[in-house]
Coordinates of C-alpha atoms and ligand atoms in Angstrom, one line a residue:
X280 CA 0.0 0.0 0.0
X281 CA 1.0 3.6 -1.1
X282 CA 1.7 6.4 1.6
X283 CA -0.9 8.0 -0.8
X284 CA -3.5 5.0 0.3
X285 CA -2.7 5.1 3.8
X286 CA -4.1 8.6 3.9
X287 CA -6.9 8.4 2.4
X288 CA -7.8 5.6 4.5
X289 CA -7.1 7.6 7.6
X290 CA -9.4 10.6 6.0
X291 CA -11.9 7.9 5.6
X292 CA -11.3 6.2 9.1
X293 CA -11.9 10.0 10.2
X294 CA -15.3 10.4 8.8
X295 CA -16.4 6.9 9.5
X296 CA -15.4 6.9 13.4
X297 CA -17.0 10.6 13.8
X298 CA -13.6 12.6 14.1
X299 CA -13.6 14.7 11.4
X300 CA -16.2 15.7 8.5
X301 CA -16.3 17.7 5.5
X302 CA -18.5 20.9 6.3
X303 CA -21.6 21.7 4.8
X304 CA -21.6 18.2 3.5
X305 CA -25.2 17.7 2.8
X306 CA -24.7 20.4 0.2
X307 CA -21.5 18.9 -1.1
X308 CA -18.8 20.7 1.2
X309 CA -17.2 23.9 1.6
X310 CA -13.0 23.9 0.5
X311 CA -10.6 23.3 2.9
X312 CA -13.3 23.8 5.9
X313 CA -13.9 20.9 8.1
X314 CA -16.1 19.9 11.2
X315 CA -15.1 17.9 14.2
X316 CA -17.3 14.8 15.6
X317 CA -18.0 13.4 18.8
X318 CA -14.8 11.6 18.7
X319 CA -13.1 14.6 16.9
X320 CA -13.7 17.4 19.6
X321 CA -12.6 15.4 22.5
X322 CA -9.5 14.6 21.3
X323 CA -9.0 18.2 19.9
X324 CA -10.2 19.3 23.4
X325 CA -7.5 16.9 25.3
X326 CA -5.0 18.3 22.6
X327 CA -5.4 22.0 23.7
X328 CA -6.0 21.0 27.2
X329 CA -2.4 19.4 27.4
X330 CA -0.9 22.6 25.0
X331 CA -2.8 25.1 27.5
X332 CA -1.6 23.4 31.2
X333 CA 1.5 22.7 29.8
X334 CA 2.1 26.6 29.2
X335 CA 0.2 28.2 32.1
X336 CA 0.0 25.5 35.3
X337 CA 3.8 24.4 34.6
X338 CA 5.1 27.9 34.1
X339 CA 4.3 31.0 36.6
X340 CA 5.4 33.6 34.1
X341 CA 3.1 32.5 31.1
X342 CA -0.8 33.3 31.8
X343 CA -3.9 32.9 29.7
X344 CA -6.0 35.4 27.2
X345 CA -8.8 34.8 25.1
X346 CA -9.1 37.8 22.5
X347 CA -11.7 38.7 19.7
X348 CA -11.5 37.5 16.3
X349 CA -12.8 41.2 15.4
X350 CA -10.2 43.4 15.5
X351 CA -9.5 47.5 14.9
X352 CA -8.4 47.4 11.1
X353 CA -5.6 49.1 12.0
X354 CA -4.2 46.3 13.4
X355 CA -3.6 44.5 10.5
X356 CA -2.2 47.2 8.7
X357 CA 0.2 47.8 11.6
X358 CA 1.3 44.2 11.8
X359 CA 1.8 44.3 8.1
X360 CA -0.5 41.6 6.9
X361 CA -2.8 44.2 4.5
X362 CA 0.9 44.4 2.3
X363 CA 3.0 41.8 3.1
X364 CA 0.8 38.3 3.7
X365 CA 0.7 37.2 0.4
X366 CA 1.1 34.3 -1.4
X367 CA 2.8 33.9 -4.6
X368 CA 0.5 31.8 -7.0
X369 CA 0.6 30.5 -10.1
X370 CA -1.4 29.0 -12.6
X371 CA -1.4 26.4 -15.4
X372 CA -3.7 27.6 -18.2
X373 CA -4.4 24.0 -19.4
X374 CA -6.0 22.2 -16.2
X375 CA -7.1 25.9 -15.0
X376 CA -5.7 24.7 -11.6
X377 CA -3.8 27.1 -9.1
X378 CA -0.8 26.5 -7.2
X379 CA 1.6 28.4 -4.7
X380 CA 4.7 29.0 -7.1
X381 CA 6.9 28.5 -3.6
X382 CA 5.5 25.0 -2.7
X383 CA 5.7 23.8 -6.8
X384 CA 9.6 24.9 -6.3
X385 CA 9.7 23.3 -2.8
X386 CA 8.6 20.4 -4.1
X387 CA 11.4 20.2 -6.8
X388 CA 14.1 20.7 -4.0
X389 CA 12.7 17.8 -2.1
X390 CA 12.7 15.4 -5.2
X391 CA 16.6 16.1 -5.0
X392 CA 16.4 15.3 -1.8
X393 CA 15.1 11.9 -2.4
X394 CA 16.7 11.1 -5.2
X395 CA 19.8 11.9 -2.9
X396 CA 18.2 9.2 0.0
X397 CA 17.6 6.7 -3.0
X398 CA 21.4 6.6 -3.7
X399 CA 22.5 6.1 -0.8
X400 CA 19.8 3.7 0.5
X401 CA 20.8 1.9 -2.8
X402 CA 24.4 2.1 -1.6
X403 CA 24.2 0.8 1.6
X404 CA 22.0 -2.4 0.1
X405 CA 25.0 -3.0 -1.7
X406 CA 28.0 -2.6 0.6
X407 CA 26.2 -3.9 3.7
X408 CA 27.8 -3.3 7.1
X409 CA 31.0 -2.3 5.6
X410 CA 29.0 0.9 3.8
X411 CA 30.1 4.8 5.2
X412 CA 27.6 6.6 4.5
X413 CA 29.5 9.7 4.9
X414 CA 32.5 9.2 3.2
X415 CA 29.6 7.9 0.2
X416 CA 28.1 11.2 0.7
X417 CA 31.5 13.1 0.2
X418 CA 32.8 11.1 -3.2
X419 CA 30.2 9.5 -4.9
X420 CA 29.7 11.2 -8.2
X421 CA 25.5 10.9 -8.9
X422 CA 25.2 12.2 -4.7
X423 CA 27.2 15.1 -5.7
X424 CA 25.8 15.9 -8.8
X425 CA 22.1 15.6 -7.1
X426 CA 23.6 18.0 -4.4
X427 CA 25.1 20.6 -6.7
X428 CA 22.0 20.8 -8.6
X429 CA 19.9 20.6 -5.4
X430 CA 21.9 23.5 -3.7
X431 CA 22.2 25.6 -6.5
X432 CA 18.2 25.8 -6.9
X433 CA 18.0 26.4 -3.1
X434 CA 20.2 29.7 -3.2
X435 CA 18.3 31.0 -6.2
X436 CA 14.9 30.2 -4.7
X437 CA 15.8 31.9 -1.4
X438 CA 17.2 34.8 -3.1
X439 CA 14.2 35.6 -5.2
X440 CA 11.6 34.9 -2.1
X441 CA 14.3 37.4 -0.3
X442 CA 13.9 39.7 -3.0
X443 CA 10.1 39.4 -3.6
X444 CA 10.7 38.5 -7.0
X445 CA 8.3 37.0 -8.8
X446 CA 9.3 37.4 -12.5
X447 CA 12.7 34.8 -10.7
X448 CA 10.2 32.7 -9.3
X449 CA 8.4 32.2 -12.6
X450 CA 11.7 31.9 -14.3
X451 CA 13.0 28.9 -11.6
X452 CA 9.9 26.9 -12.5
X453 CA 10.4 27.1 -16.1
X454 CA 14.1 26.3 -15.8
X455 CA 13.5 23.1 -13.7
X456 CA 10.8 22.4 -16.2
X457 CA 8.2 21.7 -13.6
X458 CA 4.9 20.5 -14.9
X459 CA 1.7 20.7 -13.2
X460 CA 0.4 17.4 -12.1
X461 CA -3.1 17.3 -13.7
X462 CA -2.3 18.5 -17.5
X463 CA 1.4 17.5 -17.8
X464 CA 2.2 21.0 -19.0
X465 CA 4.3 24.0 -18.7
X466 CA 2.0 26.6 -19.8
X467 CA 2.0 28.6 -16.9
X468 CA 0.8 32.3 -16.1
X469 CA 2.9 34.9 -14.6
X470 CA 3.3 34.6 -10.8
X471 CA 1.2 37.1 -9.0
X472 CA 0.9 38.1 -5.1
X473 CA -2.0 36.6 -3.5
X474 CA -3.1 38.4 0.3
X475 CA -4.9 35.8 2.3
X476 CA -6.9 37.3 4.4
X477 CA -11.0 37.4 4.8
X478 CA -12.4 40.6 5.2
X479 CA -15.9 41.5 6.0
X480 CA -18.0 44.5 7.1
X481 CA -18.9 46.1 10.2
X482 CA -22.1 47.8 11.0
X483 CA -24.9 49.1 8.5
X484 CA -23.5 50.4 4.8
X485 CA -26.1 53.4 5.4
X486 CA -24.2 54.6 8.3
X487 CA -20.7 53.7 6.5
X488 CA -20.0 50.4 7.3
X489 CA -16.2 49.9 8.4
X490 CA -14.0 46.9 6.3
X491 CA -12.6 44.8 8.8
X492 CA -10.9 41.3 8.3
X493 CA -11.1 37.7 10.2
X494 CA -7.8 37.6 12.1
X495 CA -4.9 35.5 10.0
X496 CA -3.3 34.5 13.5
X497 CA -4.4 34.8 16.8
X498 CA -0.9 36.9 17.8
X499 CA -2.6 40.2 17.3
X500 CA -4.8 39.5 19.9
X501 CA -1.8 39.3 22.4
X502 CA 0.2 42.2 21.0
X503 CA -2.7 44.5 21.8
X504 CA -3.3 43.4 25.0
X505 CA 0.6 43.1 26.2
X506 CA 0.2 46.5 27.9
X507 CA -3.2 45.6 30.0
X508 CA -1.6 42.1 30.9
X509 CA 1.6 43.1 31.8
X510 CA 0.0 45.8 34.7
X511 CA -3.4 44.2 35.5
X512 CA -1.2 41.1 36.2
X513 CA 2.0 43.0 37.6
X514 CA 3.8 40.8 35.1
X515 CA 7.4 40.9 35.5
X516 CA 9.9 40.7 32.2
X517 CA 10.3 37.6 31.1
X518 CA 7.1 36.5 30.6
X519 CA 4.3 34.6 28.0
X520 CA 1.3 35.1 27.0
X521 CA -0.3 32.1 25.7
X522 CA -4.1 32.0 23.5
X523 CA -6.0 29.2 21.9
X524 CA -8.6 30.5 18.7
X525 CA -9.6 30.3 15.6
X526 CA -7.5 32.0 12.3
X527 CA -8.5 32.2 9.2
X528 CA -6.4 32.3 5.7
X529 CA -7.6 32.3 2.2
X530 CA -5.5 29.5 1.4
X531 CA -4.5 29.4 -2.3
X532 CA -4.4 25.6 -2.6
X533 CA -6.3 23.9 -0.1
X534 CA -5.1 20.1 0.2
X535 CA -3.8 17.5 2.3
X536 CA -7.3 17.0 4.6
X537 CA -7.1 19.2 7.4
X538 CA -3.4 19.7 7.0
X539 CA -4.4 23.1 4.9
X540 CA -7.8 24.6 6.3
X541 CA -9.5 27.9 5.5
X542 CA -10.8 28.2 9.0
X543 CA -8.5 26.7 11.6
X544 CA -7.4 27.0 14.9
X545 CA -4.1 28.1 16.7
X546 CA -2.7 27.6 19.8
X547 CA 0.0 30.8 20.1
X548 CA 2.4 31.9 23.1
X549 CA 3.7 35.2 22.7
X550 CA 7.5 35.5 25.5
X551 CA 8.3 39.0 26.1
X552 CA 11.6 39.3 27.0
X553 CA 14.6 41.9 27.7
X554 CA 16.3 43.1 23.6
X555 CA 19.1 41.4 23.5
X556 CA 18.4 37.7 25.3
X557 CA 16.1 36.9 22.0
X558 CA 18.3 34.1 20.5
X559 CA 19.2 32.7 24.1
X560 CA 15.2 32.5 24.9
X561 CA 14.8 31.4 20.8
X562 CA 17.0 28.3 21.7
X563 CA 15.5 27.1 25.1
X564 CA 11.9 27.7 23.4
X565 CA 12.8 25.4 20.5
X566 CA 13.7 22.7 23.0
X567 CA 10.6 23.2 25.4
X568 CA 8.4 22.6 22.2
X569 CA 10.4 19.7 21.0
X570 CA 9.9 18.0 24.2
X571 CA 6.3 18.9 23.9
X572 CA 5.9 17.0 20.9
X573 CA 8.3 13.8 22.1
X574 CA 6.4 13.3 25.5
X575 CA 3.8 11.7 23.3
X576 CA 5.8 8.6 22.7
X577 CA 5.6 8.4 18.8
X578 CA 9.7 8.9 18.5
X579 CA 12.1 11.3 17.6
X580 CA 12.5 10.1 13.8
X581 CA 9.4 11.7 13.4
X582 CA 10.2 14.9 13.9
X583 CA 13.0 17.2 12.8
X584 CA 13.7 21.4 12.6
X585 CA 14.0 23.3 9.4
X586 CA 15.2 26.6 9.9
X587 CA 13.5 29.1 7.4
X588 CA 15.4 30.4 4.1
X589 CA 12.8 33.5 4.0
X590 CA 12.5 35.0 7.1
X591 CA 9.1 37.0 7.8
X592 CA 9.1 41.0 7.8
X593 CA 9.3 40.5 11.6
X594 CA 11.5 37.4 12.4
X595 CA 15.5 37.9 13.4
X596 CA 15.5 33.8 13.6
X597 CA 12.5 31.3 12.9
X598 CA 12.4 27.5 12.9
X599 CA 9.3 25.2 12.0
X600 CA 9.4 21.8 14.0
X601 CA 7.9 19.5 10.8
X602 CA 6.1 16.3 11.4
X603 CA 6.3 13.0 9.3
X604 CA 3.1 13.0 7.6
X605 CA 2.0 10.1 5.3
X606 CA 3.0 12.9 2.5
X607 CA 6.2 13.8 4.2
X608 CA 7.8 15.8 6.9
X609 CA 5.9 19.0 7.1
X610 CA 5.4 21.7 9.2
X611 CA 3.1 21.3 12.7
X612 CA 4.3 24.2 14.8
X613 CA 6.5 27.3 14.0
X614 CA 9.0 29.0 16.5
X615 CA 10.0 32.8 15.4
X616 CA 12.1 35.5 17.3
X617 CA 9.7 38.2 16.3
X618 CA 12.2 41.2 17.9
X619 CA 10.1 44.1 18.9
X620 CA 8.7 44.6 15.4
X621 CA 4.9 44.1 16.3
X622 CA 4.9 45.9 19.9
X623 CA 7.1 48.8 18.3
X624 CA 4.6 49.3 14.9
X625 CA 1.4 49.0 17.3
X626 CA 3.1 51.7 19.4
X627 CA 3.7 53.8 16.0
X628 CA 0.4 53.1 14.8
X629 CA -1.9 53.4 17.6
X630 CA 0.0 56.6 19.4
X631 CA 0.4 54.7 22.7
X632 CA 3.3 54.2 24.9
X633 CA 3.8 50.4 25.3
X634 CA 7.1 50.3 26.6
X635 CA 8.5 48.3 30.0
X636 CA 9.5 49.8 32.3
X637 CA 12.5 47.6 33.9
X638 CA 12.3 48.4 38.1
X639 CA 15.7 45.8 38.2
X640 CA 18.0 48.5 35.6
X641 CA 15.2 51.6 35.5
X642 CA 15.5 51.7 32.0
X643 CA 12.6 51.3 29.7
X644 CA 12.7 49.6 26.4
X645 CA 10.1 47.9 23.7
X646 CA 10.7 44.4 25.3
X647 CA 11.5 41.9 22.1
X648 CA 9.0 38.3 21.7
X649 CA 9.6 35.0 21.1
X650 CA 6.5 33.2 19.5
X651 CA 5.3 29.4 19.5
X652 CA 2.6 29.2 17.1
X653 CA 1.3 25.6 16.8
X654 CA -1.8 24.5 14.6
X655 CA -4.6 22.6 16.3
X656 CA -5.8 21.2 13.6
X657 CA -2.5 20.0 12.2
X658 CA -1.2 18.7 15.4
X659 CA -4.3 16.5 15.5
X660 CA -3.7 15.2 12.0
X661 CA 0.1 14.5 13.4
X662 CA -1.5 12.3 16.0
X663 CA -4.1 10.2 14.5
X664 CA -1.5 9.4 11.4
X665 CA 0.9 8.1 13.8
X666 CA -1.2 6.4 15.7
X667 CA -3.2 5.2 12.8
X668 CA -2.5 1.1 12.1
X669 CA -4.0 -1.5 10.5
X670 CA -2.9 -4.8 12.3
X671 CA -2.8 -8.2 11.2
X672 CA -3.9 -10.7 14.2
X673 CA -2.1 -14.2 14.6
X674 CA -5.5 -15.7 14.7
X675 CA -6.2 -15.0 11.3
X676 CA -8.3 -11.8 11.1
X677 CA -7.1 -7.8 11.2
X678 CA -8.0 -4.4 13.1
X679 CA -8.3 -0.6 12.7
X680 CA -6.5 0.3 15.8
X681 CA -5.8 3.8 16.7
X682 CA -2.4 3.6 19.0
X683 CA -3.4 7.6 20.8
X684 CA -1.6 8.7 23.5
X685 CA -4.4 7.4 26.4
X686 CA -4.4 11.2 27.5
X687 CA -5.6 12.6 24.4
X688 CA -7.9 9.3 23.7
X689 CA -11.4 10.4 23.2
X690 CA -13.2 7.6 25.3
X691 CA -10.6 6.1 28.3
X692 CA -12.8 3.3 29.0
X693 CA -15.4 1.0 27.4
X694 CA -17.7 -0.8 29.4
X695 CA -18.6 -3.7 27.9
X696 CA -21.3 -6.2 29.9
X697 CA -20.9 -9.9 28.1
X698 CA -24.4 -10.2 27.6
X699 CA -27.6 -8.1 27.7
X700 CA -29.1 -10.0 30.9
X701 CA -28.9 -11.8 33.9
X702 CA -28.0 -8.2 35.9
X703 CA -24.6 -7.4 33.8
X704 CA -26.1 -4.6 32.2
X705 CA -27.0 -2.9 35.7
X706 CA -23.6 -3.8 37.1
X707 CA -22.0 -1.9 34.0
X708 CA -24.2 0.6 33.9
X709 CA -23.3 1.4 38.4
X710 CA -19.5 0.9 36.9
X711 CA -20.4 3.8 34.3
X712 CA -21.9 5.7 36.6
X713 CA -19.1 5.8 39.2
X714 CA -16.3 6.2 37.0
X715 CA -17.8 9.5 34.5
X716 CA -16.8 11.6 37.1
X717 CA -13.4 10.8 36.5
X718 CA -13.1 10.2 32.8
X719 CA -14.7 9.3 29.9
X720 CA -16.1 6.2 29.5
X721 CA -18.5 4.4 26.7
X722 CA -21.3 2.1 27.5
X723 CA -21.8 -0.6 24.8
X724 CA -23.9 -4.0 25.1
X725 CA -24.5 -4.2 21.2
X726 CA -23.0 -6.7 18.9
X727 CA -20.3 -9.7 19.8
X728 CA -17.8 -8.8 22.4
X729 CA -15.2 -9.3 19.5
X730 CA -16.9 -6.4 17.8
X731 CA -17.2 -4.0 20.5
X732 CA -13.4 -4.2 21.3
X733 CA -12.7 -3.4 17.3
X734 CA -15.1 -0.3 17.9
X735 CA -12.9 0.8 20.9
X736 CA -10.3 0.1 19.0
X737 CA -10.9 2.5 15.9
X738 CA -11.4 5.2 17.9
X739 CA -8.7 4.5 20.1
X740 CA -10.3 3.5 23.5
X741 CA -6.6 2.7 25.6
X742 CA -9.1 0.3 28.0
X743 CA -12.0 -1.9 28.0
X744 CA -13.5 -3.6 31.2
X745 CA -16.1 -6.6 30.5
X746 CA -18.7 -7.2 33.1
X747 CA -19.2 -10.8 33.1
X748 CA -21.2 -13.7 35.5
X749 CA -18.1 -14.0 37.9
X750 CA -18.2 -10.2 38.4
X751 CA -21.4 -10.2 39.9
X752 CA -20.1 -13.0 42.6
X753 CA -16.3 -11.7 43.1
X754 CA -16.5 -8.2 41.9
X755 CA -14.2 -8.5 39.6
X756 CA -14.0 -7.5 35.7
X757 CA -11.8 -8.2 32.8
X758 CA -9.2 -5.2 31.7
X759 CA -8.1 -5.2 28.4
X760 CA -5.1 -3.3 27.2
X761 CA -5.7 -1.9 23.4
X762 CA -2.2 -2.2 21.9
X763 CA -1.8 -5.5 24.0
X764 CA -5.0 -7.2 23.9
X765 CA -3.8 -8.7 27.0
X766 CA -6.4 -8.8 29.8
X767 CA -6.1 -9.0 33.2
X768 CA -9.2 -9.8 36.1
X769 CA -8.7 -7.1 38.9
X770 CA -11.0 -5.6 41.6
X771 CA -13.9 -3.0 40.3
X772 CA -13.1 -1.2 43.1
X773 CA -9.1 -0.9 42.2
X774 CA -10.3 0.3 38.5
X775 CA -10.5 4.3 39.4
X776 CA -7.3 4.4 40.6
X777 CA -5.1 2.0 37.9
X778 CA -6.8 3.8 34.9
X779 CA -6.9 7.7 36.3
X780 CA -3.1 7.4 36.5
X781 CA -2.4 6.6 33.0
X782 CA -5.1 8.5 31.2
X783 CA -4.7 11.8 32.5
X784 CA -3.2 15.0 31.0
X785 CA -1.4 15.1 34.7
X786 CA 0.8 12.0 33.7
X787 CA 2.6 13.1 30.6
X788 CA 2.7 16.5 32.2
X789 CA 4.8 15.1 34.4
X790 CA 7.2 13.8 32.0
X791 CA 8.2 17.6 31.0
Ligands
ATP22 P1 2.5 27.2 5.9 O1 3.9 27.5 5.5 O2 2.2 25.7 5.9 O3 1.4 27.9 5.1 P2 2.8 29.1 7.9 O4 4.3 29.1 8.1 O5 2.1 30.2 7.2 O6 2.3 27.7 7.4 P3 2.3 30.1 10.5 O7 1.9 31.4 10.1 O8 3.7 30.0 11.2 O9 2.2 29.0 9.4 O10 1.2 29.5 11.5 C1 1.6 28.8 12.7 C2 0.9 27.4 12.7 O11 -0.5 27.5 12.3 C3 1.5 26.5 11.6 O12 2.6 25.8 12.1 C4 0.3 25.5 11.4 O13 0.3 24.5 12.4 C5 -0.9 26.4 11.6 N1 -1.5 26.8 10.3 C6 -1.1 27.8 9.5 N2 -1.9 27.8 8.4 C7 -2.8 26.8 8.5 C8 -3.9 26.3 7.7 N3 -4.2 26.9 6.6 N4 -4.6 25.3 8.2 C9 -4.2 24.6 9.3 N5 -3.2 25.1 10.1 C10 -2.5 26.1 9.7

């Protein structure tokens, strides 16, 4: 099976399990906008649950905001998004179809890439344990050829994103003689700047209505309110402030599932901190986050930094930490050293005096930022496509599992009674009723027991109890481990306390 196959199973695995579903289906979907199922929002809700205590309980310098998506216009021109957040796109005038010209050219350097991997994967087939693969990577004639030609396109790319030159970015994609996918051609247009942002209008047109736009990030919302955080909450330099919300972004080419979405959601931390400390603060951020992402257990080949070429308008350093999709490693969160740029235009813009004063050196400055900027939405597509599996069983037949982390697993427990009658159903039901204080559980009596643990299984349930006869003589139940299958008979009463511990945000909180 393709990489390609896998993920369109998962998409449909997401539909079919009520995690995730096209919007406005019934009238044939709305691009790149998606709607979260039962499953779907309590796994995005355990997602920004462990994002949100792991900024604000485990650090007492970072506190909470929750800002407006309406903002003053102003705003946006201030932050420089009404000029500068553009995308370059392209079209092909035989398929009609759009792209971004920087992800076609992307694209191009990562087929270098691979065709650099392929080499030496061939290499190391051949020379078996006495291969070295950096001594291969130093001499061997086709790697170096791929890696002249690779590097080369890489310093012209970055140069004409640098330069905002589009005519050059045309010009690369020609040169490489990229193709677009559907017709096979090169008939492309000239490369025009693209801004991505929704705008809409405030109040009545009779009274002159006011153009305002759907915030493109959520950091805005913190940059506005630095000054009424920073004294309503005696907040002390250094110090975060961390927000969860919706953004919005006309998206060019909308693709890739909920990877790309028109209306998504970010979870941002903004770290104001003293000029001059910014690339100290950049480093220790980029290894908080990276943690972040490990503590989930999936492992650390699946994750890797890519510093960025272009920098933003705004950014004296930036790194995205990328993910390995089913489509390849891509970017899940973004960490920039935004220097003072956004304080020190809102200050220019807006009139106001938002400087710090420091009561250590009595000096006041514009204190410079250091963002984290993760997508909801993306991080949830991380997580269900590594813990996405289909399992062959030694007895002959297969699974769906989903391997989640148990804290961000929608349902904790199923409560399974092995048959509809003889007071089992009751039993489970007290069970149920005793442990939904604690977590969430799933009462199911339908169907063989075989089939109820491949339900739990789908939607990644890390436990199952069954309430059989002998529980209603011993008090006991069965416990059945997901990725295991094992099962194990222990106390009802003993049940709280052995599941709480492993399916709780707490745990892997801990871990940090
Ligand atoms: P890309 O290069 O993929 O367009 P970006 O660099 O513009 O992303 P940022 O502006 O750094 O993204 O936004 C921070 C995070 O918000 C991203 O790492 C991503 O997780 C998320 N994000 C951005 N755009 C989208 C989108 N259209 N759909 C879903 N998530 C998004």
């Amino acid at each position: 099976m393709t990489q390609d196959d896998v993920f369109k199973k998962i998409v449909a695995h997401c539909k079919e399990y009520g995690f995730v579903f096209p919007s406005s289906e019934i009238y044939d979907g709305l691009g790149a906008v998606y709607d979260y199922g039962q499953m779907g929002v309590e796994m995005k809700n355990n997602i920004k649950s462990y994002w949100w205590q792991s900024m604000v309980l485990l650090h007492d310098n970072i506190v909470g905001i929750d800002s407006s998506i309406f903002m003053h216009p102003t705003i946006w021109k201030a932050s420089g998004h009404v000029d500068a957040f553009n995308d370059p796109l392209i079209d092909n005038r035989d398929s009609k179809k759009r792209y971004r010209a920087d992800v076609l050219i992307e694209e191009q350097i990562a087929k270098y890439d691979d065709k650099i991997e392929k080499e030496i994967a061939k290499a190391r087939k051949r020379f078996g344990d006495s291969f070295d693969e950096a001594q291969y990577r130093a001499t061997s004639k086709n790697v170096l050829e791929h890696r002249t030609k690779r590097d080369a396109l890489h310093e012209r790319y970055a140069k004409a994103m640098n330069d905002n030159n589009l005519d050059e970015l045309k010009q690369i994609i020609l040169d490489e003689e990229i193709v677009c996918p559907i017709s096979g051609t090169r008939n492309w247009t000239d490369v025009r700047q693209f801004n991505l942002m929704f705008s809409t209008e405030m109040g009545s047109t009779s009274d002159g209505a006011m153009k305002i736009y759907l915030r493109p990030e959520t950091a805005q919302g913190i940059f506005v309110n630095y000054l009424n955080v920073q004294k309503t909450g005696r907040m002390k330099l250094p110090f975060g402030i961390a927000q969860i919300g919706k953004a919005f972004r006309n998206e060019i080419v909308a693709r890739q599932f909920i990877f790309r979405m028109r209306e998504f959601e970010q979870m941002e931390m903004q770290f104001f901190i003293k000029p001059g400390t910014e690339l100290d603060w950049f480093a220790k951020w980029k290894q908080t986050r990276l943690k972040w992402h490990l503590a989930l257990g999936f492992g650390e080949d699946k994750y890797r930094f890519h510093d960025h070429d272009k920098l933003a308008h705004y950014a004296n350093a930036a790194t995205d930490i990328e993910f390995l999709m089913p489509f390849g490693f891509k970017e899940v969160e973004g960490i920039h050293s935004r220097t003072n740029f956004d304080l020190s235009q809102h200050e220019k813009f807006s009139g106001k005096n938002i400087r710090y004063f420091d009561p250590d050196t009595n000096e006041s400055y514009t204190p410079y930022v250091i963002e984290t900027s993760i997508g909801v939405d993306r991080m949830f597509l991380s997580i269900i496509c590594a813990a996405y599996e289909e399992q062959a069983l030694e007895n002959g037949e297969s699974r769906v599992v989903l391997h989640l982390p148990a804290a961000l697993a929608p349902v904790k427990l199923g409560i399974l009674p092995l048959v509809k009658k003889d007071g089992l159903p009751e039993l489970a039901h007290r069970i149920q009723n005793d442990l939904k204080f604690h977590f969430n559980c799933q009462y199911d009596e339908k169907d063989s027991i075989g089939k109820r643990y491949r339900r739990q299984d789908a939607i990644g349930t890390p436990y199952c109890i069954t309430v059989d006869h002998q529980s209603l003589e011993d008090g006991t139940v069965t416990l059945r481990d997901r990725d295991t299958m094992q099962q194990q008979r222990i106390r009802i009463d003993d049940l709280c306390g052995i599941i709480s511990d492993s399916v709780t945000i707490t745990g892997i909180l801990k871990t940090l």
